[in-house]
Short mmCIF file of C-alpha atoms and ligand atoms in Angstrom, two decimals:
data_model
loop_
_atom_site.label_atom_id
_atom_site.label_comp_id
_atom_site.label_asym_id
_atom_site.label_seq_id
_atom_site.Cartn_x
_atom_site.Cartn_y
_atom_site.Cartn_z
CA UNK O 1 15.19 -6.07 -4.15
CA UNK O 2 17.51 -4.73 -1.39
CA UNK O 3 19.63 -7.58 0.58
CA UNK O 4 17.79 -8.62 4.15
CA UNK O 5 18.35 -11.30 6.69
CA UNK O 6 15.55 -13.79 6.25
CA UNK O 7 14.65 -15.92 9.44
CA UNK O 8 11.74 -18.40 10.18
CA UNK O 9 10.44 -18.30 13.60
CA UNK O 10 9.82 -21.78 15.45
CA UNK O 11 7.48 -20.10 18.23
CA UNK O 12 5.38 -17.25 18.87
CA UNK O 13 8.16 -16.80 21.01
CA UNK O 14 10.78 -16.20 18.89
CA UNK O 15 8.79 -14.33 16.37
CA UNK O 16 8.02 -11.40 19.01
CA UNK O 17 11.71 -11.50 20.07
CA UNK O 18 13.27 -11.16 16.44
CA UNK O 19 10.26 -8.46 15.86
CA UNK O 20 11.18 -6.15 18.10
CA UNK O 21 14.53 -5.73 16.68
CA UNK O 22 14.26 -2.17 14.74
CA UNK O 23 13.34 -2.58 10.42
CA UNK O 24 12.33 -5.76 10.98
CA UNK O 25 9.55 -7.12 9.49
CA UNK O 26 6.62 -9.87 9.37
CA UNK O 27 5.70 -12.33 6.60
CA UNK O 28 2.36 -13.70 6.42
CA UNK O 29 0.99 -14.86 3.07
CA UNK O 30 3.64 -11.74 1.43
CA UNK O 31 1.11 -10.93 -0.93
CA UNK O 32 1.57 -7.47 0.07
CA UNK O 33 4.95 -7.09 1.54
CA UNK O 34 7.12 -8.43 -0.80
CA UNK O 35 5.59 -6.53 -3.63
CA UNK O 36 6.35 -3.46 -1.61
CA UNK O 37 10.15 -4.70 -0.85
CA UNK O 38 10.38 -5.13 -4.74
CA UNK O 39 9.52 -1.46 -5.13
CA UNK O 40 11.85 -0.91 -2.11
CA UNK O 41 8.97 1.33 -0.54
CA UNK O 42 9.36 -1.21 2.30
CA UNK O 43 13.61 -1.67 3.08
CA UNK O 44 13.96 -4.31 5.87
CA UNK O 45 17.19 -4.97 7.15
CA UNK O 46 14.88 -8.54 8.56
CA UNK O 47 12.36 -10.51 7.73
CA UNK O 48 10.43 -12.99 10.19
CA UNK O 49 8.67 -15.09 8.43
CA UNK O 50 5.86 -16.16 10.66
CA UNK O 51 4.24 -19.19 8.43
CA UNK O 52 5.30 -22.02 10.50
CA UNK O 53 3.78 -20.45 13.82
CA UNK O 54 0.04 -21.84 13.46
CA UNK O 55 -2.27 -19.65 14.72
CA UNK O 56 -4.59 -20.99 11.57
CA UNK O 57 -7.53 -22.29 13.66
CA UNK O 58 -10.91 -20.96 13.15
CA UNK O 59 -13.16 -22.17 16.62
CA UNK O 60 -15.37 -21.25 18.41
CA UNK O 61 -15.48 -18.94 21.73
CA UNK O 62 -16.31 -20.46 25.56
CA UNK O 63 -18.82 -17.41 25.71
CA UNK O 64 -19.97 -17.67 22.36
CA UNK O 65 -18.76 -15.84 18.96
CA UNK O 66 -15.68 -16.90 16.88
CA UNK O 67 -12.05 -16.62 16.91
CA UNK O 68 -10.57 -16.46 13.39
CA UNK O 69 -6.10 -17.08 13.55
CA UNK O 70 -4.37 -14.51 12.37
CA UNK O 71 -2.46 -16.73 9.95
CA UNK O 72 -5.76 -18.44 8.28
CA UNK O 73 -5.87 -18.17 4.65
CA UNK O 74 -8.56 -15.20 3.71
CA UNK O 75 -10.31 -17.66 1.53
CA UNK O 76 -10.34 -20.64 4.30
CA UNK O 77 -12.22 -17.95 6.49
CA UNK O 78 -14.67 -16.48 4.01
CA UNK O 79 -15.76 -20.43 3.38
CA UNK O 80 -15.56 -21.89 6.83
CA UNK O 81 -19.04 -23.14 7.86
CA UNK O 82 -19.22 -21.33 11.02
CA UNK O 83 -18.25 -18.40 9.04
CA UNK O 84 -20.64 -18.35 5.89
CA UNK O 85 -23.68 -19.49 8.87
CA UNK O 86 -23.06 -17.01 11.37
CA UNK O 87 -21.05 -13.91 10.21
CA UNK O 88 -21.66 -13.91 6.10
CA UNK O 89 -21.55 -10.05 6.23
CA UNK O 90 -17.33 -11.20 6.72
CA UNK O 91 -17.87 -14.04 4.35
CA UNK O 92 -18.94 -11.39 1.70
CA UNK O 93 -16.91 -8.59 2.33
CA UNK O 94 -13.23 -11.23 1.82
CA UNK O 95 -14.84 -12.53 -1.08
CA UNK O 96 -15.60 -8.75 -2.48
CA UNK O 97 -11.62 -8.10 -2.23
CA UNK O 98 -8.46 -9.09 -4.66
CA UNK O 99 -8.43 -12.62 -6.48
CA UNK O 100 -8.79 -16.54 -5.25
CA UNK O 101 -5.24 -16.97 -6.17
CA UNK O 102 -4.30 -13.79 -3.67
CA UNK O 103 -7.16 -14.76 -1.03
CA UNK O 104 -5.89 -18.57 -0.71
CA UNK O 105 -2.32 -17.10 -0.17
CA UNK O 106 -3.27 -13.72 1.78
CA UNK O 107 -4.00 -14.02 5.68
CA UNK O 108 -6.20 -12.35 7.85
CA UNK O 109 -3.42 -11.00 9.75
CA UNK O 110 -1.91 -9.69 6.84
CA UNK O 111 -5.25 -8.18 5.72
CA UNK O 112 -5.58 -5.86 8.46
CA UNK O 113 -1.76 -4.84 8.28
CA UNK O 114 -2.14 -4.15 4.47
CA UNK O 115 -1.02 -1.38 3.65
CA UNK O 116 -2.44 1.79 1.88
CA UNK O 117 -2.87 1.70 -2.00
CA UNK O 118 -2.08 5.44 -2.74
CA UNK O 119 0.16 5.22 -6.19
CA UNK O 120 2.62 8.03 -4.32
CA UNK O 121 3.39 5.13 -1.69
CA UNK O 122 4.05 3.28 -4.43
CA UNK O 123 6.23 5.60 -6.36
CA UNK O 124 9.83 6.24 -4.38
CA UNK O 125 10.17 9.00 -6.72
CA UNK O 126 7.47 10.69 -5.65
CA UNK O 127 7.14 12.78 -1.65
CA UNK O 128 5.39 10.56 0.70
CA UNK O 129 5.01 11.11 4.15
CA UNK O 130 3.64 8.11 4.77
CA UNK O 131 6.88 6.23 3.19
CA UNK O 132 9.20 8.74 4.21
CA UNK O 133 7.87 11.52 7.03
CA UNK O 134 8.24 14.78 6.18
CA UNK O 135 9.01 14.73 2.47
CA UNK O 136 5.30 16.13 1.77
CA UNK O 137 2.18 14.40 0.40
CA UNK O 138 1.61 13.84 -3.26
CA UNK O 139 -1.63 13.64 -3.69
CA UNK O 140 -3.16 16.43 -2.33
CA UNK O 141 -3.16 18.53 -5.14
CA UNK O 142 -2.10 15.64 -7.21
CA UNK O 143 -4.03 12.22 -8.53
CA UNK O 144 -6.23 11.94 -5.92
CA UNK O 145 -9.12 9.63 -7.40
CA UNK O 146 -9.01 6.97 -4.71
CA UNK O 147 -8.40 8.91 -2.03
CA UNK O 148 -9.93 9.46 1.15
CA UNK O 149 -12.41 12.38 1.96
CA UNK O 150 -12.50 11.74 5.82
CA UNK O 151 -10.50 12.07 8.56
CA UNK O 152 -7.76 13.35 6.35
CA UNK O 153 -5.14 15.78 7.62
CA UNK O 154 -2.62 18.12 5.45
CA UNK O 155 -0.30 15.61 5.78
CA UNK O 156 -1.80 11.94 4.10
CA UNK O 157 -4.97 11.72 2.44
CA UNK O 158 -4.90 7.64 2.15
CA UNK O 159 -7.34 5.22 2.66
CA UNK O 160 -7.02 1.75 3.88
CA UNK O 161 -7.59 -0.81 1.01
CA UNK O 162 -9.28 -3.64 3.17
CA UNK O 163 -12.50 -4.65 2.55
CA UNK O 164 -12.52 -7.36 5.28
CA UNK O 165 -11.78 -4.83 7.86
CA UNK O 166 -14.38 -2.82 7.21
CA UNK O 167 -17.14 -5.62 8.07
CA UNK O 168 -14.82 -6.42 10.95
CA UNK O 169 -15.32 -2.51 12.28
CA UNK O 170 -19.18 -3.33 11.95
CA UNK O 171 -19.18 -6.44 13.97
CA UNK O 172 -17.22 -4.73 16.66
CA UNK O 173 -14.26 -7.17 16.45
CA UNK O 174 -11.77 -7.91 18.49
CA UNK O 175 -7.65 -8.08 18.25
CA UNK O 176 -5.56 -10.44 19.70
CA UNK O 177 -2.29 -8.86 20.20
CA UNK O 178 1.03 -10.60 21.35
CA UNK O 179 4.13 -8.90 22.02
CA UNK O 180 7.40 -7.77 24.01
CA UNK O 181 5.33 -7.07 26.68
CA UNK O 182 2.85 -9.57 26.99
CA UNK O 183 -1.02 -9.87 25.48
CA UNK O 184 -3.50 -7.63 25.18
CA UNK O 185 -6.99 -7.11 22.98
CA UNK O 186 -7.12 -4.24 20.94
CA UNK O 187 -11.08 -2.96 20.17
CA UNK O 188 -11.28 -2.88 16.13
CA UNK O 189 -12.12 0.71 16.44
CA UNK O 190 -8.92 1.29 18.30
CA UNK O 191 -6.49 -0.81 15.88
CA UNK O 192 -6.27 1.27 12.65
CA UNK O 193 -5.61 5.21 12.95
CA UNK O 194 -6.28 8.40 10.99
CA UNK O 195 -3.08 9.92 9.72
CA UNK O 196 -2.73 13.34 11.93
CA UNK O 197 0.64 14.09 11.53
CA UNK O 198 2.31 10.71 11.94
CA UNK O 199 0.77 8.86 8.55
CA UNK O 200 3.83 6.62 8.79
CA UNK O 201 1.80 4.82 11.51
CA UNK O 202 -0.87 2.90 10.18
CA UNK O 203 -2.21 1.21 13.32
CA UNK O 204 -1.77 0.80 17.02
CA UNK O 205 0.74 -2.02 17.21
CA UNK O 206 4.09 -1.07 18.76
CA UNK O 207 7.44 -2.62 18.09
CA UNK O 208 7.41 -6.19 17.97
CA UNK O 209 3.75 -6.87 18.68
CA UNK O 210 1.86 -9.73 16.51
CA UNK O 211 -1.89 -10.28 15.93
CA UNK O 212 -2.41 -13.32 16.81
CA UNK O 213 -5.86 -13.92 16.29
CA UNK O 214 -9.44 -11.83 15.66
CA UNK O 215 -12.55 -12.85 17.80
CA UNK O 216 -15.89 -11.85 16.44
CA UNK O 217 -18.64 -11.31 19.31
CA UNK O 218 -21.07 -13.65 19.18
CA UNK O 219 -24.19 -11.14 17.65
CA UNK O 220 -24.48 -12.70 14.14
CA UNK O 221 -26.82 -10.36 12.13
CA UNK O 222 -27.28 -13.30 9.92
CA UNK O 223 -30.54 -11.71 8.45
CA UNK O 224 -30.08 -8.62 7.69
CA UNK O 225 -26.76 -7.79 6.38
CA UNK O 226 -24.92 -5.99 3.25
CA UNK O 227 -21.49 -5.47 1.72
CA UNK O 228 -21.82 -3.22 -1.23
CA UNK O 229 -18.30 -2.19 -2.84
CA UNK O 230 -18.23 -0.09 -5.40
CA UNK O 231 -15.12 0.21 -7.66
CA UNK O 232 -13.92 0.81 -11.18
CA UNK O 233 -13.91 -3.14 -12.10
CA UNK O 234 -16.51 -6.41 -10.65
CA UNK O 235 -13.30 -8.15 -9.59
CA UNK O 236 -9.24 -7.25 -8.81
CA UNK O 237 -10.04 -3.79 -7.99
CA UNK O 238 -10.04 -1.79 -4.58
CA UNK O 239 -13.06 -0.12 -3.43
CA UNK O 240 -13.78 3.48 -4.23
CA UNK O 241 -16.47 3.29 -1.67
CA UNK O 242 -17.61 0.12 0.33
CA UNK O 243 -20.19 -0.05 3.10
CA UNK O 244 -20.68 -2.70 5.66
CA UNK O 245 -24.17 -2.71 7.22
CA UNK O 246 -25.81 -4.80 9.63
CA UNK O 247 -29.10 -3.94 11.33
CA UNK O 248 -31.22 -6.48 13.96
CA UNK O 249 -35.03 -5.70 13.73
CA UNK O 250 -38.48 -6.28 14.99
CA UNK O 251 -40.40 -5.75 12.57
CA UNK O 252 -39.91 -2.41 10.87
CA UNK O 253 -38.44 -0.71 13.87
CA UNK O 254 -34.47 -1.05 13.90
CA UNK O 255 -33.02 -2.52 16.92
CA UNK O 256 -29.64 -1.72 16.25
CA UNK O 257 -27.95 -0.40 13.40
CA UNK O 258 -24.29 -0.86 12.41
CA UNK O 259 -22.23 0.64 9.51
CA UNK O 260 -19.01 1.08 8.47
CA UNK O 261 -17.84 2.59 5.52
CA UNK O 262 -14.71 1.57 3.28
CA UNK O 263 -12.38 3.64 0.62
CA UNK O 264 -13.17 6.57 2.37
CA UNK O 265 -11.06 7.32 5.16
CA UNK O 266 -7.35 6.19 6.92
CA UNK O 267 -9.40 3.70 8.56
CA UNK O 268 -13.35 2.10 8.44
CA UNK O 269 -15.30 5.17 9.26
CA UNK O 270 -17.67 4.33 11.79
CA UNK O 271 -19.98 6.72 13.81
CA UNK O 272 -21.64 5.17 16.95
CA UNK O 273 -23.84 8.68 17.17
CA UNK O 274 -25.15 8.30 13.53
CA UNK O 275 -25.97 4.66 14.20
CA UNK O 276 -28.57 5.96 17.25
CA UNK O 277 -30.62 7.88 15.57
CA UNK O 278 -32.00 4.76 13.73
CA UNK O 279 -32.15 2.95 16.54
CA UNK O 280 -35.49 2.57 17.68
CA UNK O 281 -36.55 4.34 14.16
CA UNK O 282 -38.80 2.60 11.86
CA UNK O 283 -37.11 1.08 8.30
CA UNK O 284 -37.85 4.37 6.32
CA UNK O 285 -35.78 6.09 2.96
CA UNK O 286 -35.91 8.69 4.50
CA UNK O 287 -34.45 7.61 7.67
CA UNK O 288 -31.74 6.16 5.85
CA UNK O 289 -30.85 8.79 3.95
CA UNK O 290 -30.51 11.02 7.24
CA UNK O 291 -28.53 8.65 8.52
CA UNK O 292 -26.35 8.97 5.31
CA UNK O 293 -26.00 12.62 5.65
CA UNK O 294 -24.79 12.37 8.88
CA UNK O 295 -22.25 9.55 8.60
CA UNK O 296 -20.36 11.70 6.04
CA UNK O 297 -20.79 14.74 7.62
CA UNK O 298 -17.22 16.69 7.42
CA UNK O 299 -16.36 15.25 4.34
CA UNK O 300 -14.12 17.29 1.99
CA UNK O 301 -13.05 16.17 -1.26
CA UNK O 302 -9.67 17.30 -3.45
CA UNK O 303 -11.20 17.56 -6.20
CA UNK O 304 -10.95 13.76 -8.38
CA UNK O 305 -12.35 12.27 -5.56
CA UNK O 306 -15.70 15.27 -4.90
CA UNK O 307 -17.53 12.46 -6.34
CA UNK O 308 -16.74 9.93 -3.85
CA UNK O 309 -19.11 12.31 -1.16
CA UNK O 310 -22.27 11.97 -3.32
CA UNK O 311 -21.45 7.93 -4.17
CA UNK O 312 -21.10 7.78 -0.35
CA UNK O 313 -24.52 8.73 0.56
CA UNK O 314 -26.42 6.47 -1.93
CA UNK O 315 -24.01 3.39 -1.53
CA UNK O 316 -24.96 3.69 2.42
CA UNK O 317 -29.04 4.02 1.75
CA UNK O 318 -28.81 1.28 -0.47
CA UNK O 319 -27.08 -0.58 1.63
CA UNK O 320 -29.28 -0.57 4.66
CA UNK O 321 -31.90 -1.00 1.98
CA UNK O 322 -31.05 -4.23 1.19
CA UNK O 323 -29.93 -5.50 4.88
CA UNK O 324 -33.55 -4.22 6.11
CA UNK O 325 -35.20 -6.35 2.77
CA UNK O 326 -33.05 -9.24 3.93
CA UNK O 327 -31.38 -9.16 0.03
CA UNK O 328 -27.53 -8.84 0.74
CA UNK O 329 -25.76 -7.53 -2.26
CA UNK O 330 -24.22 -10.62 -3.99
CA UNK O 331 -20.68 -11.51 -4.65
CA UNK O 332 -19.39 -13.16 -7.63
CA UNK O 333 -18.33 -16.80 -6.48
CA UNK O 334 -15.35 -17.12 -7.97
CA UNK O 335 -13.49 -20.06 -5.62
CA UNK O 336 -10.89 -22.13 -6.75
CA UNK O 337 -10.54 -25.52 -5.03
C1 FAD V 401 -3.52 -7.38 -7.10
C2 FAD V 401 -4.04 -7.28 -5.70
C3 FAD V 401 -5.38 -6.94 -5.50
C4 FAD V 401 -5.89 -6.86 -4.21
N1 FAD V 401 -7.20 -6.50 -4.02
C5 FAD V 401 -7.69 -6.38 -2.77
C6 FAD V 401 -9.03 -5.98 -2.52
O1 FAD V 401 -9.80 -5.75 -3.45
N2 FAD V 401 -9.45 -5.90 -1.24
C7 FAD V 401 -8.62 -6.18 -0.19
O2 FAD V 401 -9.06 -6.08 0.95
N3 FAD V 401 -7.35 -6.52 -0.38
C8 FAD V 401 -6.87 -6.64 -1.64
N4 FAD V 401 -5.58 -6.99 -1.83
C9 FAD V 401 -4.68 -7.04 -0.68
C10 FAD V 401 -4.58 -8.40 -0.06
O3 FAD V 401 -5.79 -8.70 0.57
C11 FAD V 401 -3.44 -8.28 0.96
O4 FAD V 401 -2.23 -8.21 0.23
C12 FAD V 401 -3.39 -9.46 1.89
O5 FAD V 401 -4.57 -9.56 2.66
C13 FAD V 401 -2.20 -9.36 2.83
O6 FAD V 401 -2.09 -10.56 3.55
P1 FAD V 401 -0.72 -11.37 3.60
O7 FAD V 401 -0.91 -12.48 4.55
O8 FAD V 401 -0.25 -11.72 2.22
O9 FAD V 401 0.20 -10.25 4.24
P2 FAD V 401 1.78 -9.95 4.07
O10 FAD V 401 2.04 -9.39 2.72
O11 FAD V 401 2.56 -11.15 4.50
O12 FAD V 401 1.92 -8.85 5.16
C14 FAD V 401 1.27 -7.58 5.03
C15 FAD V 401 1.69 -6.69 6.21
O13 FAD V 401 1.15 -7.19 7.42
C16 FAD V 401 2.16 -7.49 8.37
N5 FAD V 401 1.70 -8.69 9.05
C17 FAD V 401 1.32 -9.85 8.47
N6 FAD V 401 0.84 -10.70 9.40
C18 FAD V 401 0.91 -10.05 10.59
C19 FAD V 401 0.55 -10.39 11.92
N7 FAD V 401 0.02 -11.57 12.22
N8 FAD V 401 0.77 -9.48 12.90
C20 FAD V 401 1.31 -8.27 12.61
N9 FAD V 401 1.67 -7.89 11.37
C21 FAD V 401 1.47 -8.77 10.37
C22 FAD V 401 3.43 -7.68 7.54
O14 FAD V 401 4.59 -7.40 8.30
C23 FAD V 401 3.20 -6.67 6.43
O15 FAD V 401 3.55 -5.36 6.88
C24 FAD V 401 -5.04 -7.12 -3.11
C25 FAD V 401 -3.70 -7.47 -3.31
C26 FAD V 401 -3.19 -7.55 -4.59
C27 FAD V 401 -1.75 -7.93 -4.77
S1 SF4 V 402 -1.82 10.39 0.60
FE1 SF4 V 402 -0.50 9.54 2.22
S2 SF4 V 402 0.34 7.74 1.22
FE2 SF4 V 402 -0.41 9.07 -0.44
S3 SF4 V 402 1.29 10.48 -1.01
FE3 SF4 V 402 0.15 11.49 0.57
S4 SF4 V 402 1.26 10.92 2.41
FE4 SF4 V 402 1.81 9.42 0.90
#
């Protein structure tokens, strides 16, 4: 590992100030960034190690809905009460990802500022334009297996690796930013980014800006609700393709319809369009299936990963399948105390 300057911030204060000094960095849980500063693919000249700032509450909002601290433990959030009642599409979807060891350590702030998986990031011998812009991009025409087939450009075809985020794109979360220049709330839509011609950029944070917390609105879909992931291995592997899908109903006619899809794309591909056409549809195959042609509309594979087009479609109608029948796909429990 390369030398840095290691310093733990006493207030949220002092983080944002020490953050917005240039290659400096944040430390959560560091289940992700120090492996990547032992591959030097990350090479901070600081580290602010933000453990001692709080921010670890999980309560409820004045108005209703949830607000989970950006420095709760993944695990503490996927079995919080409130959490498992109310939103257990989230629940499921942490509890789908990495280990019990990684999700008592890993936080939810960390989760959604994971970074990609793609072995080239990984690799410092390999081009990366993610890890260093304008060397070129390995994997197209390369390994390219887990990679994404939407919203790609020429220059990164990565995916994001988070299976949390993706049921936090489908219950239209909410993040709490803090930073140099104040607050603000960033729409979950908004926070992640497809790679254009700036991959290097992952999200929309600027210099020195901390997530502070994430509020969930206060619709629930507690009934009907899925996370399906679908990957090489039941446990310790990323997703090849996930879907997140809520949907309210009266009866057989969909109310509303939300789904977001995971292992596909720089960021959880949503499409508020696709979602309308069910809306006000009956619960039909057929409608579902539709609704998976035109959610992956666009896509283009590079060859390893054609496959992942085809798994797309039938991992989304079975999904919605099994939110409409009320019979969420089921996690393995596998909680250490
Ligand atoms: C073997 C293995 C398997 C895994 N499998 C999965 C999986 O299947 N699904 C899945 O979703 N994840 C998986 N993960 C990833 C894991 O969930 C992440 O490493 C973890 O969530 C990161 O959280 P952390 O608190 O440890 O973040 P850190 O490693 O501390 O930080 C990660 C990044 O986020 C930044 N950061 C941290 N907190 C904040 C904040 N509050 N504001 C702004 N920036 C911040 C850091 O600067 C850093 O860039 C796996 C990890 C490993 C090692
Ligand atoms: S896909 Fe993105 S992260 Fe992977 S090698 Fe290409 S530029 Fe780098």
């Amino acid at each position: 590992m390369i030398p840095f300057d290691y310093h733990r911030a006493a207030t949220l204060e002092e983080a944002i100030s020490l953050g917005a000094e240039p290659e400096t960095r944040f430390l959560a849980g560091g289940t992700n960034i120090i492996d990547l500063m032992k591959e030097t693919v990350e090479r901070p000249v600081r580290v602010v190690d933000i453990g001692r700032l709080g921010l670890d509450a999980i309560e409820e909002l004045p108005e209703g809905g949830l607000r989970l601290g950006a420095l709760a433990p993944n695990a503490d959030t996927a079995y919080h009460p409130l959490v498992e009642r109310d939103y257990p599409l989230l629940s499921s979807a942490i509890l789908a990802g990495a280990s019990p060891q990684l999700r008592n350590a890993a936080t939810n702030g960390g989760n959604i500022n994971q970074r990609t998986r793609c072995y080239y990031f990984y690799d410092v011998a390999t081009p990366c334009n993610k890890r260093v812009p304008g060397s070129g991009c390995s994997a197209v025409g390369g390994v390219n297996r887990n990679h994404a087939i939407l919203g790609t450009s020429e220059a990164c075809i990565a995916t994001h690796p988070s299976d949390m985020c993706v049921a936090l794109a489908a219950l239209n979360a909410v993040v709490q930013v803090s930073g140099p220049a104040g607050n603000r709330e960033i729409p979950f839509a908004e926070y992640h980014r497809l790679p254009g011609d700036e991959p290097q950029r992952d999200n929309t944070l600027t210099r020195g800006e901390l997530v502070t917390a994430i509020d969930l609105p206060a619709e629930h879909f507690r009934e009907h609700y899925s996370y399906l992931k679908l990957r090489d291995r039941l446990s310790y592997a990323f997703a090849l393709v996930s879907v997140a899908a809520v949907l309210s109903l009266d009866g057989e006619k969909v109310l509303d319809a939300r789904v977001a899809l995971g292992g596909v794309a720089h960021k959880p591909w949503r499409m508020r369009e696709a979602e309308e056409m069910l809306i006000g549809s009956p619960v039909s195959e057929r409608q579902f299936a539709a609704f998976a042609e035109r959610l992956v509309e666009g896509a283009v594979g590079r060859g390893a990963n054609d496959f992942k087009i085809e798994l797309a479609k039938r991992a989304i109608s079975r999904a919605l399948t099994q939110a409409a029948a009320g019979t969420p796909q089921s996690q393995v429990d596998k909680k250490i105390a």
